[in-house]
Short mmCIF file of C-alpha atoms and ligand atoms in Angstrom, two decimals:
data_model
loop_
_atom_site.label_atom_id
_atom_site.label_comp_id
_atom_site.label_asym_id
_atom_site.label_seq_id
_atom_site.Cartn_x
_atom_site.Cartn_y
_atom_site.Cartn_z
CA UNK A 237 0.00 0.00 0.00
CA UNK A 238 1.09 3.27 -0.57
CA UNK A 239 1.77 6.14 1.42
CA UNK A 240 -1.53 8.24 1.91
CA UNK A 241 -1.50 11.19 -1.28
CA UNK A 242 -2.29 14.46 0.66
CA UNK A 243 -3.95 17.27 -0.97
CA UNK A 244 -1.29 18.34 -2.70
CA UNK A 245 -0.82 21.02 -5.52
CA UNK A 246 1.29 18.36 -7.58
CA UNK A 247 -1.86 16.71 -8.31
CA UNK A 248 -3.29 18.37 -11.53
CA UNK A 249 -6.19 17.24 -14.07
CA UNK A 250 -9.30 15.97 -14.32
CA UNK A 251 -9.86 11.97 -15.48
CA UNK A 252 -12.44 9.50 -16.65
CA UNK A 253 -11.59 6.06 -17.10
CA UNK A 254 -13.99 5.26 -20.00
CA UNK A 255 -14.72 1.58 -20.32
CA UNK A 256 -15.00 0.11 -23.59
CA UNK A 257 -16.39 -3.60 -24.06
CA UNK A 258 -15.53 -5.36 -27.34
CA UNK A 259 -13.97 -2.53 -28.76
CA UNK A 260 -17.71 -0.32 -27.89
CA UNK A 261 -17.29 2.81 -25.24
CA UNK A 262 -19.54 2.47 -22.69
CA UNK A 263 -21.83 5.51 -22.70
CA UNK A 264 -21.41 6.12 -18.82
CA UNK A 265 -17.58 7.45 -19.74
CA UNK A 266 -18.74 9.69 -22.44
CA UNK A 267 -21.50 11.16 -19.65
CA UNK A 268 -18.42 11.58 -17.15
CA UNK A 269 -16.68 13.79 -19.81
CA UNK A 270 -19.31 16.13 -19.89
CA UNK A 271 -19.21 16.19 -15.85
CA UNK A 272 -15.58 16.04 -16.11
CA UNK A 273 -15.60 19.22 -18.76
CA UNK A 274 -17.52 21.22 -16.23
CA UNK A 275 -14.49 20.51 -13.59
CA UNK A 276 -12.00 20.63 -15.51
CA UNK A 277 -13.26 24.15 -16.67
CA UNK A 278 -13.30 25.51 -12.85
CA UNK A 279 -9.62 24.39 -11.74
CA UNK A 280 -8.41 25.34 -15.00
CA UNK A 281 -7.06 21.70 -16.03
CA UNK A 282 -6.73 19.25 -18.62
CA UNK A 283 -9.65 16.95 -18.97
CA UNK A 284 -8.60 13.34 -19.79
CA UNK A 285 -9.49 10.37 -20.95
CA UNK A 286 -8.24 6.83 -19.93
CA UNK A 287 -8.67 4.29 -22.49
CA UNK A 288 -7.71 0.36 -22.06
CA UNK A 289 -8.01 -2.61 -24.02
CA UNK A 290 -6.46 -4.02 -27.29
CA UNK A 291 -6.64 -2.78 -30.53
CA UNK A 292 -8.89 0.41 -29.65
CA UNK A 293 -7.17 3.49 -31.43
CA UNK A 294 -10.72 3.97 -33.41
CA UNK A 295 -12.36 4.75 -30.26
CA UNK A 296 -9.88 8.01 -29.65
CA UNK A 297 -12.14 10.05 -31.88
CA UNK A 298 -15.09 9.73 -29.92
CA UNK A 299 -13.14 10.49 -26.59
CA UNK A 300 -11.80 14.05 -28.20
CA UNK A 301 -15.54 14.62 -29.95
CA UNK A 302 -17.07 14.12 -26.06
CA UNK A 303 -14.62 16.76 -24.44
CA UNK A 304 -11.38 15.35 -23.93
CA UNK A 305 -8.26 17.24 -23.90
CA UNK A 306 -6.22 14.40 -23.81
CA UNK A 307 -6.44 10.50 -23.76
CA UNK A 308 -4.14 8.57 -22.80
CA UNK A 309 -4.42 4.76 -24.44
CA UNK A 310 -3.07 1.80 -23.13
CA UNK A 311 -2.88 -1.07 -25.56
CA UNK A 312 -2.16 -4.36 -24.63
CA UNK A 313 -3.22 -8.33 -25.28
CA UNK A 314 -4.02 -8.94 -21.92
CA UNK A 315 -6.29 -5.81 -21.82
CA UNK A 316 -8.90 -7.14 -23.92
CA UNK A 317 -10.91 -8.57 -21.60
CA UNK A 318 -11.69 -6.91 -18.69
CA UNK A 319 -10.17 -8.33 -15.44
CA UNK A 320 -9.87 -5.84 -12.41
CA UNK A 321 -6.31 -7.19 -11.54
CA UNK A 322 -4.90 -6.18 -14.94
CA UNK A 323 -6.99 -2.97 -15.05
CA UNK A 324 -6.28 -1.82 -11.46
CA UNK A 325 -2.69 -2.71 -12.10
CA UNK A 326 -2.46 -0.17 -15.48
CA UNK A 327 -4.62 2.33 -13.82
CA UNK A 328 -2.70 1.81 -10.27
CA UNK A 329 0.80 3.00 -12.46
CA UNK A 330 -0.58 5.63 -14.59
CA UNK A 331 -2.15 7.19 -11.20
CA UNK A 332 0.96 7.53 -9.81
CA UNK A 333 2.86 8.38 -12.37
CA UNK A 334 0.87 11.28 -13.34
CA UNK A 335 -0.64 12.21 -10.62
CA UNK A 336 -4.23 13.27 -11.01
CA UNK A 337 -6.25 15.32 -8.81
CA UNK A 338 -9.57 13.47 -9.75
CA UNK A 339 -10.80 9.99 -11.45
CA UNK A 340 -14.12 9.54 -12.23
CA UNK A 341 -14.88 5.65 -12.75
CA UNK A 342 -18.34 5.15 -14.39
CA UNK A 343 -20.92 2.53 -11.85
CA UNK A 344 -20.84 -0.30 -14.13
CA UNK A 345 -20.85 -3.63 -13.63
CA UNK A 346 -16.48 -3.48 -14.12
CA UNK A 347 -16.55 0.28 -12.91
CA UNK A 348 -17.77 -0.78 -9.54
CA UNK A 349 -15.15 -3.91 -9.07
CA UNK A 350 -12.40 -1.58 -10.34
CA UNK A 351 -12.83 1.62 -8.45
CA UNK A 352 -12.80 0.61 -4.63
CA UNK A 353 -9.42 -1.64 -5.39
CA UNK A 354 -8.01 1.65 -6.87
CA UNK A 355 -8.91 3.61 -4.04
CA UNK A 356 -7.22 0.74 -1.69
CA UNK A 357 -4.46 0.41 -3.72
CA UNK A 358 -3.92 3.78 -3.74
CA UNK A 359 -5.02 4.72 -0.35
CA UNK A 360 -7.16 7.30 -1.34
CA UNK A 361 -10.69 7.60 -0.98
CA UNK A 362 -13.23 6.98 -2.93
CA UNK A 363 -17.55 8.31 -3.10
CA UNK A 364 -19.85 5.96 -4.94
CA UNK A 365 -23.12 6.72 -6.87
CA UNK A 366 -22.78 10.57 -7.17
CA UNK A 367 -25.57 12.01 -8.88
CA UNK A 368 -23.53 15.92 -8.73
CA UNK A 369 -19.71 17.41 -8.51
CA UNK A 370 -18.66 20.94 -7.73
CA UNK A 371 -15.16 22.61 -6.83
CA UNK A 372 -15.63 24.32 -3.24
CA UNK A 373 -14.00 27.41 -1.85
CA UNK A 374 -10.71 24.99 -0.95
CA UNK A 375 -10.15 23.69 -4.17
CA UNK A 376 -11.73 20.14 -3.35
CA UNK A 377 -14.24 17.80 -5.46
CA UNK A 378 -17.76 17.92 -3.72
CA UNK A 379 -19.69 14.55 -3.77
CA UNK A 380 -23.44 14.77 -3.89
CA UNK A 381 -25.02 12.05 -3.03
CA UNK A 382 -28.27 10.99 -1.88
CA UNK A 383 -28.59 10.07 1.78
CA UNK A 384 -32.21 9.81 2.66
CA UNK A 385 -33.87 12.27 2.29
CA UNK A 386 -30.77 14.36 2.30
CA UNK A 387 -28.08 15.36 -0.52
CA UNK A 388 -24.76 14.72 1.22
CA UNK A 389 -22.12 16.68 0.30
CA UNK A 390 -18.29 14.60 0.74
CA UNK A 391 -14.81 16.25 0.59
CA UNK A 392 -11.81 13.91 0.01
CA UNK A 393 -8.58 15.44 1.38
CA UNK A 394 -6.38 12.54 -0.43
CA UNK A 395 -5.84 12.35 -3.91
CA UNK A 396 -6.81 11.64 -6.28
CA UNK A 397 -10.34 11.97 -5.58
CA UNK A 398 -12.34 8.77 -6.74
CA UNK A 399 -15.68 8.88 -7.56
CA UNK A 400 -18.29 6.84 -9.62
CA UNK A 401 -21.69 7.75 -10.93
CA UNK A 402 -24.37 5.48 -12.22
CA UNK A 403 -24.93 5.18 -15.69
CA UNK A 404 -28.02 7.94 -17.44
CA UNK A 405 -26.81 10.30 -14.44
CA UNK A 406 -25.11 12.49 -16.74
CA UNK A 407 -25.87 13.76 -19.61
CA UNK A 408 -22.94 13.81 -22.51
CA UNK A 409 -21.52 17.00 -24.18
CA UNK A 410 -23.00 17.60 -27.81
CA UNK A 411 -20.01 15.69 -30.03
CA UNK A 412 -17.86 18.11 -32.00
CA UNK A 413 -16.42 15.84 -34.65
CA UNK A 414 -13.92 18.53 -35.09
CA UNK A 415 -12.16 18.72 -31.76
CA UNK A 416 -8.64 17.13 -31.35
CA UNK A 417 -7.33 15.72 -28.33
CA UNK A 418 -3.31 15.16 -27.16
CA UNK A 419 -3.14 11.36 -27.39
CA UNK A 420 -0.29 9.38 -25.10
CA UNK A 421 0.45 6.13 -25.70
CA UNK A 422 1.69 4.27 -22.24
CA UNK A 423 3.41 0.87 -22.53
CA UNK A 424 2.80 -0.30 -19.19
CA UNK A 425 4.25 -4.36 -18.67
CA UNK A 426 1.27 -6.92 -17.51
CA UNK A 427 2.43 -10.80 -16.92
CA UNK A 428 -0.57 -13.33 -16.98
CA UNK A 429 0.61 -14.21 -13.40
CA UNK A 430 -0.76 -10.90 -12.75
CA UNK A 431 -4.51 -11.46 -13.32
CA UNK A 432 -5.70 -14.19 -11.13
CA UNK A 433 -9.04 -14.54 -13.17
CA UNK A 434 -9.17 -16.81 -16.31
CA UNK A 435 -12.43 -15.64 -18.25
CA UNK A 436 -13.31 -18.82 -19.85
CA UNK A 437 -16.00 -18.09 -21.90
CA UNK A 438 -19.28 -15.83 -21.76
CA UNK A 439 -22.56 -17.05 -21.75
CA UNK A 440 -25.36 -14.58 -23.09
CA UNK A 441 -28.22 -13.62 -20.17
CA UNK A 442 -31.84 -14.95 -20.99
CA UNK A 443 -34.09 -12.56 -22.79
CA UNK A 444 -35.25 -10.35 -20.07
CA UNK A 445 -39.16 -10.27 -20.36
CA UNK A 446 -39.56 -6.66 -19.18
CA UNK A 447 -37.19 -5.19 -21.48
CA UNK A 448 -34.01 -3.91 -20.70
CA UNK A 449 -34.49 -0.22 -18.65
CA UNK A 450 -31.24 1.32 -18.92
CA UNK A 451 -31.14 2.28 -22.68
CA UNK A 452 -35.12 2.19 -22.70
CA UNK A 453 -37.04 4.95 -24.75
CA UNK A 454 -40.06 4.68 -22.81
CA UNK A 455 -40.58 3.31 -19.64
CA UNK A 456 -43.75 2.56 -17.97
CA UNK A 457 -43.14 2.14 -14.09
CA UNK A 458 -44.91 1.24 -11.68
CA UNK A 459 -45.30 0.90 -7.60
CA UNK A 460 -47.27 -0.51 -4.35
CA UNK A 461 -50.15 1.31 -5.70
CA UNK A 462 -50.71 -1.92 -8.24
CA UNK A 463 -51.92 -3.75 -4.76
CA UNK A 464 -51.36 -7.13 -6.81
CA UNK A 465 -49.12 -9.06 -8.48
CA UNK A 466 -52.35 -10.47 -11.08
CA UNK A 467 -52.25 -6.57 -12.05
CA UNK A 468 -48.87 -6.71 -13.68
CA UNK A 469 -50.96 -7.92 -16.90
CA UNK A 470 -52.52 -4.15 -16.92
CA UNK A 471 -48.87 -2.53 -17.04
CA UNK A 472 -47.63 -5.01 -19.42
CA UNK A 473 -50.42 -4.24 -22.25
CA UNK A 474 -49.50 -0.73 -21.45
CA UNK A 475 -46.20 -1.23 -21.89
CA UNK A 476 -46.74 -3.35 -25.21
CA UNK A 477 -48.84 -1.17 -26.95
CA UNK A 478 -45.97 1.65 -26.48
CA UNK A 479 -43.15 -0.45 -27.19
CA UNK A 480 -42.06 0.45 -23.40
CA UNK A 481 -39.98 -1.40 -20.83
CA UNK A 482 -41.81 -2.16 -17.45
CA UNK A 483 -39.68 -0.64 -14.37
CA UNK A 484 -40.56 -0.53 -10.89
CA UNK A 485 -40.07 0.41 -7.51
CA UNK A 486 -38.16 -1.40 -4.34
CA UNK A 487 -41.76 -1.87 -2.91
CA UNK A 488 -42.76 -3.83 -6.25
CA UNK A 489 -39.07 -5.61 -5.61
CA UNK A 490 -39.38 -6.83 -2.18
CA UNK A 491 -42.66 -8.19 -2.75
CA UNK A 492 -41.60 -10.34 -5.61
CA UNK A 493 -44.18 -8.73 -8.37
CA UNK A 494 -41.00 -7.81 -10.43
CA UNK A 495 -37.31 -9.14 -10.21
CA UNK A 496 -34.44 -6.55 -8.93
CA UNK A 497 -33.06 -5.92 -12.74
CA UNK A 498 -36.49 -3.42 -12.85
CA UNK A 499 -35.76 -1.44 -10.38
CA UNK A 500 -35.14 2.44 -10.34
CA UNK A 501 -33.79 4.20 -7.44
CA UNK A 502 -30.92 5.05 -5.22
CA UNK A 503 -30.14 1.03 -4.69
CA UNK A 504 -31.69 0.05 -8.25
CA UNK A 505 -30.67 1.80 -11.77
CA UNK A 506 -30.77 5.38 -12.72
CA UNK A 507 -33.03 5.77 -16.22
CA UNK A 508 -33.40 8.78 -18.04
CA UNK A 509 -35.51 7.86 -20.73
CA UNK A 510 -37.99 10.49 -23.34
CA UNK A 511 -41.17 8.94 -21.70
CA UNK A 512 -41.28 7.77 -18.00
CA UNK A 513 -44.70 6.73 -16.78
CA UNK A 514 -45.00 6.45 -12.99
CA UNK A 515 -48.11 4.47 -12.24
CA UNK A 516 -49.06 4.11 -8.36
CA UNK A 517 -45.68 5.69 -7.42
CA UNK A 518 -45.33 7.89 -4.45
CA UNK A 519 -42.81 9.66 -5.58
CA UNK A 520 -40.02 9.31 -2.61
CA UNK A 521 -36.59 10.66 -2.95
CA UNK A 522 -35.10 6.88 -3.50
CA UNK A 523 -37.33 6.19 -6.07
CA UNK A 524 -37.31 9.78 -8.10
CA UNK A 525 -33.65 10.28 -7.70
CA UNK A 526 -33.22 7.29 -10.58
CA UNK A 527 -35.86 8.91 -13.24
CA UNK A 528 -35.90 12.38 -12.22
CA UNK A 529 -33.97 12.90 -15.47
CA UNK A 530 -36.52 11.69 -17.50
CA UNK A 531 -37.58 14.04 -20.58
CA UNK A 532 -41.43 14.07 -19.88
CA UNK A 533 -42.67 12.22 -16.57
CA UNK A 534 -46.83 11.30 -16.75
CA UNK A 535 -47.42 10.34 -13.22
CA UNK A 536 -51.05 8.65 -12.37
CA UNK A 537 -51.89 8.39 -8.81
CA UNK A 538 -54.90 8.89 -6.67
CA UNK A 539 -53.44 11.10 -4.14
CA UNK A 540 -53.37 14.76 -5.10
CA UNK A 541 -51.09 15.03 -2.56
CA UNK A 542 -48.61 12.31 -3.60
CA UNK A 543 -44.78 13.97 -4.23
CA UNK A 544 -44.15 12.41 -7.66
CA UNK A 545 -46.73 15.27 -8.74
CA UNK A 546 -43.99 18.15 -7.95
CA UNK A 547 -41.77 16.55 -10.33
CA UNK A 548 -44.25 15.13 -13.19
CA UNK A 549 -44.85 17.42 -16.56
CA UNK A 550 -48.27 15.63 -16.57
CA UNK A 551 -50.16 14.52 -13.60
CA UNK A 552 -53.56 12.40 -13.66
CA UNK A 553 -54.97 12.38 -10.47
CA UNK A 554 -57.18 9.15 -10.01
CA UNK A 555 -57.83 5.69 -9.63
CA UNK A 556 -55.05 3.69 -12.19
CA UNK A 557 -57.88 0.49 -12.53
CA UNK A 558 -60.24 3.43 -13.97
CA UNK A 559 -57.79 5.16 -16.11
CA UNK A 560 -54.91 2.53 -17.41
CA UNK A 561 -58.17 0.52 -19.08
CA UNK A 562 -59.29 4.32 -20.62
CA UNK A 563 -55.64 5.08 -21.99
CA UNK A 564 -54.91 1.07 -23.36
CA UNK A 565 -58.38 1.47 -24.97
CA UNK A 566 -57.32 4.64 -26.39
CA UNK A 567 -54.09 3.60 -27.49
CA UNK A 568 -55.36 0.25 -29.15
CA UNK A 569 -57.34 2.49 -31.62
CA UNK A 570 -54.70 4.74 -32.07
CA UNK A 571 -53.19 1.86 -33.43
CA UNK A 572 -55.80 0.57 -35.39
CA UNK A 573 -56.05 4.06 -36.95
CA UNK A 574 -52.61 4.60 -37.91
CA UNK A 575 -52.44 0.84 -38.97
CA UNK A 576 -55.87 1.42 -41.22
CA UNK A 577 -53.99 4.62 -42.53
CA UNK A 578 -50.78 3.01 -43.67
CA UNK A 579 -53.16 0.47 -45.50
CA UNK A 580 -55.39 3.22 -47.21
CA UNK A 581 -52.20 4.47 -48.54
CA UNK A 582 -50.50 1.88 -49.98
CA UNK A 583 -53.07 0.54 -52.03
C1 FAD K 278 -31.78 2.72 1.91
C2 FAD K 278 -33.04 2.73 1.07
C3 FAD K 278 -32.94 2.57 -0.29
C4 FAD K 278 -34.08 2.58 -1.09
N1 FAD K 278 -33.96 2.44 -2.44
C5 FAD K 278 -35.06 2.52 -3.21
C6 FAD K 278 -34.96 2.41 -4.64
O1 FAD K 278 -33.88 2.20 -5.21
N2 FAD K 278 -36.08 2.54 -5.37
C7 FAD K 278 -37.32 2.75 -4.80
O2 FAD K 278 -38.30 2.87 -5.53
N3 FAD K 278 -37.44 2.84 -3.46
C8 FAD K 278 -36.36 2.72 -2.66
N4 FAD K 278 -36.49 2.78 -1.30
C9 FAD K 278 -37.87 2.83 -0.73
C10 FAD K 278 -38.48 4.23 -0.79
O3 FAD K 278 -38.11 4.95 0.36
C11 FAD K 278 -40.03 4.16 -0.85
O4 FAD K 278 -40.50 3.39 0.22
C12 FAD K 278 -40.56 3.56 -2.16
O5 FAD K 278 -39.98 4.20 -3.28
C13 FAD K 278 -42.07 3.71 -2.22
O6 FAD K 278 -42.52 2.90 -3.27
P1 FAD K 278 -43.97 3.10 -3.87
O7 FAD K 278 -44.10 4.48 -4.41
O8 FAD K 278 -44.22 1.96 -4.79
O9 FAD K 278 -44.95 2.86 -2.62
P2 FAD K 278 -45.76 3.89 -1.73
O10 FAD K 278 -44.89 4.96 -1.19
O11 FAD K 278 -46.54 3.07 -0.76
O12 FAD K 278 -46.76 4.57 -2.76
C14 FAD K 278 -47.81 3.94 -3.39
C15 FAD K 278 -48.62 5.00 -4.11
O13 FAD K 278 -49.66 4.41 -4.85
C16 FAD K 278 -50.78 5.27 -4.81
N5 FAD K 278 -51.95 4.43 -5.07
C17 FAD K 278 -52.46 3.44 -4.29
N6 FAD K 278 -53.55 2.89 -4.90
C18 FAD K 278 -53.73 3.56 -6.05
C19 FAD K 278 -54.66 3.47 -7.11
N7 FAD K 278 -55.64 2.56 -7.10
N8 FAD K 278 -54.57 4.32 -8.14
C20 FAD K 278 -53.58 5.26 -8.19
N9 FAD K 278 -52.65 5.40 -7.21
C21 FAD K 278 -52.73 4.55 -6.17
C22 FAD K 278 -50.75 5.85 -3.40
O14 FAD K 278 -51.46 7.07 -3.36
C23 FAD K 278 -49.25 6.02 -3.16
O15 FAD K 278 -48.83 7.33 -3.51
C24 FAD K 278 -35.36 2.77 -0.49
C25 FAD K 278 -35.45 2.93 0.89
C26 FAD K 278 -34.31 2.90 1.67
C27 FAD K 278 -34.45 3.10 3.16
#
């Protein structure tokens, strides 16, 4: 272990480590630029990009497009596959060697095995699940994150700074194709006997019935207000009918009505989809602080009273068994209509 990394004015620049799997960039790193941009911009420092794996050079464009100022690419074999030995190990020796003031690690599935070793390997601390970063009066990173009810705010007085964010809780830059970045190559030496894991093959996960939430379109949510799991079948024609994906909340979890993959919220997944319907949702800080991001929210529930109303763009106060059958029967003849209208045409 190393020797704890006071604040310390050799530390300069802003990073994101941006994951890419089979040769794709996750989008969570391209979000963390545009957070990182904003950072960067108040210290006055270079925002960078960290980029792993083997044969990846096409991905650099992307990186400088999103708002990097530099990117610094390690290519190697054993770097194709992610394993949080090798990765820690790379990241471990750039980190030292050039000294960052803060590394953002993106909350994926690999972001979230990698980042706490980092921080232990290089003493430092780290804040998971941000959802906001400013620069306060002493020159530190401030961590929002929910707590409760609460928005904690955490200083880190060693560096660098880790934190992570969840995926869809920041929003990218616009690209500029035309933007260049400083690109550093590192050779950094990895021996197989460093990475104890042997990936020996992947299998593919079973269709998920719901529909996968994170990169979803349209969502159609929904909470304790359902009363029953034999309801689902409402939601789901909803959801059909609107080519949605069916999220939840912990309630809807913990009962066993959905499984956990649906779940939005501060210990579920953070969506930020165009359409986000909240059906029989309170609207508590857990649950909104994963789809507050949403472009439109339509929130039905029967208490005019119920929070999710100060944050919807359309509210529908009432009973959901009275108005989900109105709005399915609705839709289903929208359909009809527009399917009638297609034929009309091309005959
Ligand atoms: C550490 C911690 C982490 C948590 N993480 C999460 C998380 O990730 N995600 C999450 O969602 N929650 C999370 N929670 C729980 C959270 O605090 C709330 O309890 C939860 O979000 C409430 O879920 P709900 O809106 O389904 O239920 P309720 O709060 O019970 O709301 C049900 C709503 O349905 C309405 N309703 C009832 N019947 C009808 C009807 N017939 N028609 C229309 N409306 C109706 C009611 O008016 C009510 O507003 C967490 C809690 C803790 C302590």
């Amino acid at each position: 272990m190393l020797e704890k990394s006071e604040e310390n004015p050799n530390h300069k620049g802003v990073w994101v480590f941006t994951e890419q799997i089979d040769g794709k960039l996750k989008n969570v790193g391209l979000e963390l630029l545009g957070a990182g941009r904003k950072i960067a911009d108040k210290l006055g420092e270079e925002l960078v990009a960290v980029l792993l794996g083997y044969k990846v050079i096409e991905l650099v464009k992307d990186l400088e497009a999103y708002g990097a100022d530099k990117v610094i690419l390690v290519e190697h074999e054993l770097l194709e596959q992610f394993t949080v030995d090798a990765y820690t190990k790379v990241l471990a020796e750039l980190t030292i060697k050039y000294k960052p003031s803060v590394l953002f690690i993106g909350g994926t599935l690999n972001g979230r095995e990698l980042a706490p070793r980092l921080a232990a390997r290089l003493n430092t601390g780290i804040t998971s699940d941000c959802v906001d970063f400013d620069i306060n009066s002493d020159g530190h990173l401030t961590h929002v994150k929910p707590f409760g009810k609460l928005m904690a705010k955490i200083i880190c007085k060693t560096r660098p700074q880790i934190a992570t964010a969840k995926p869809n809780v920041f929003k990218k830059l616009e690209p500029n194709w035309d933007r260049r970045a400083k690109i550093v190559r590192e050779e950094i030496k990895i021996n197989p006997e460093d990475i104890r894991t042997k990936i020996l093959g992947r299998i593919e996960a079973n269709k998920n019935p719901y529909g996968s939430i994170e990169d979803a379109d349209v969502i159609v949510a929904v909470g304790k207000g359902l009363c029953s799991k034999e309801n689902l079948k409402l939601i789901q024609e909803l959801a059909d009918l609107l080519g949605a994906s069916v999220a939840c909340t912990r309630p809807v979890v913990d009962r066993g009505w959905l499984p956990s993959s649906q779940q939005v919220g501060q210990s579920g997944k953070t969506v930020a989809p165009k359409l986000y319907i909240a059906i029989g949702i309170s609207g508590a800080t857990y649950h909104t602080v994963g789809m507050k991001n949403s472009d439109i929210i339509i929130a039905v529930n029967k208490d005019p009273k119920a929070p999710i109303f100060q944050i919807a763009t359309y509210s529908i106060v009432g009973d959901l068994f009275k108005i989900l059958p109105l709005l399915i029967d609705r839709l289903k003849k929208e359909v009809k209509e527009v399917k009638l209208s297609i034929t009309t045409k091309g005959e």
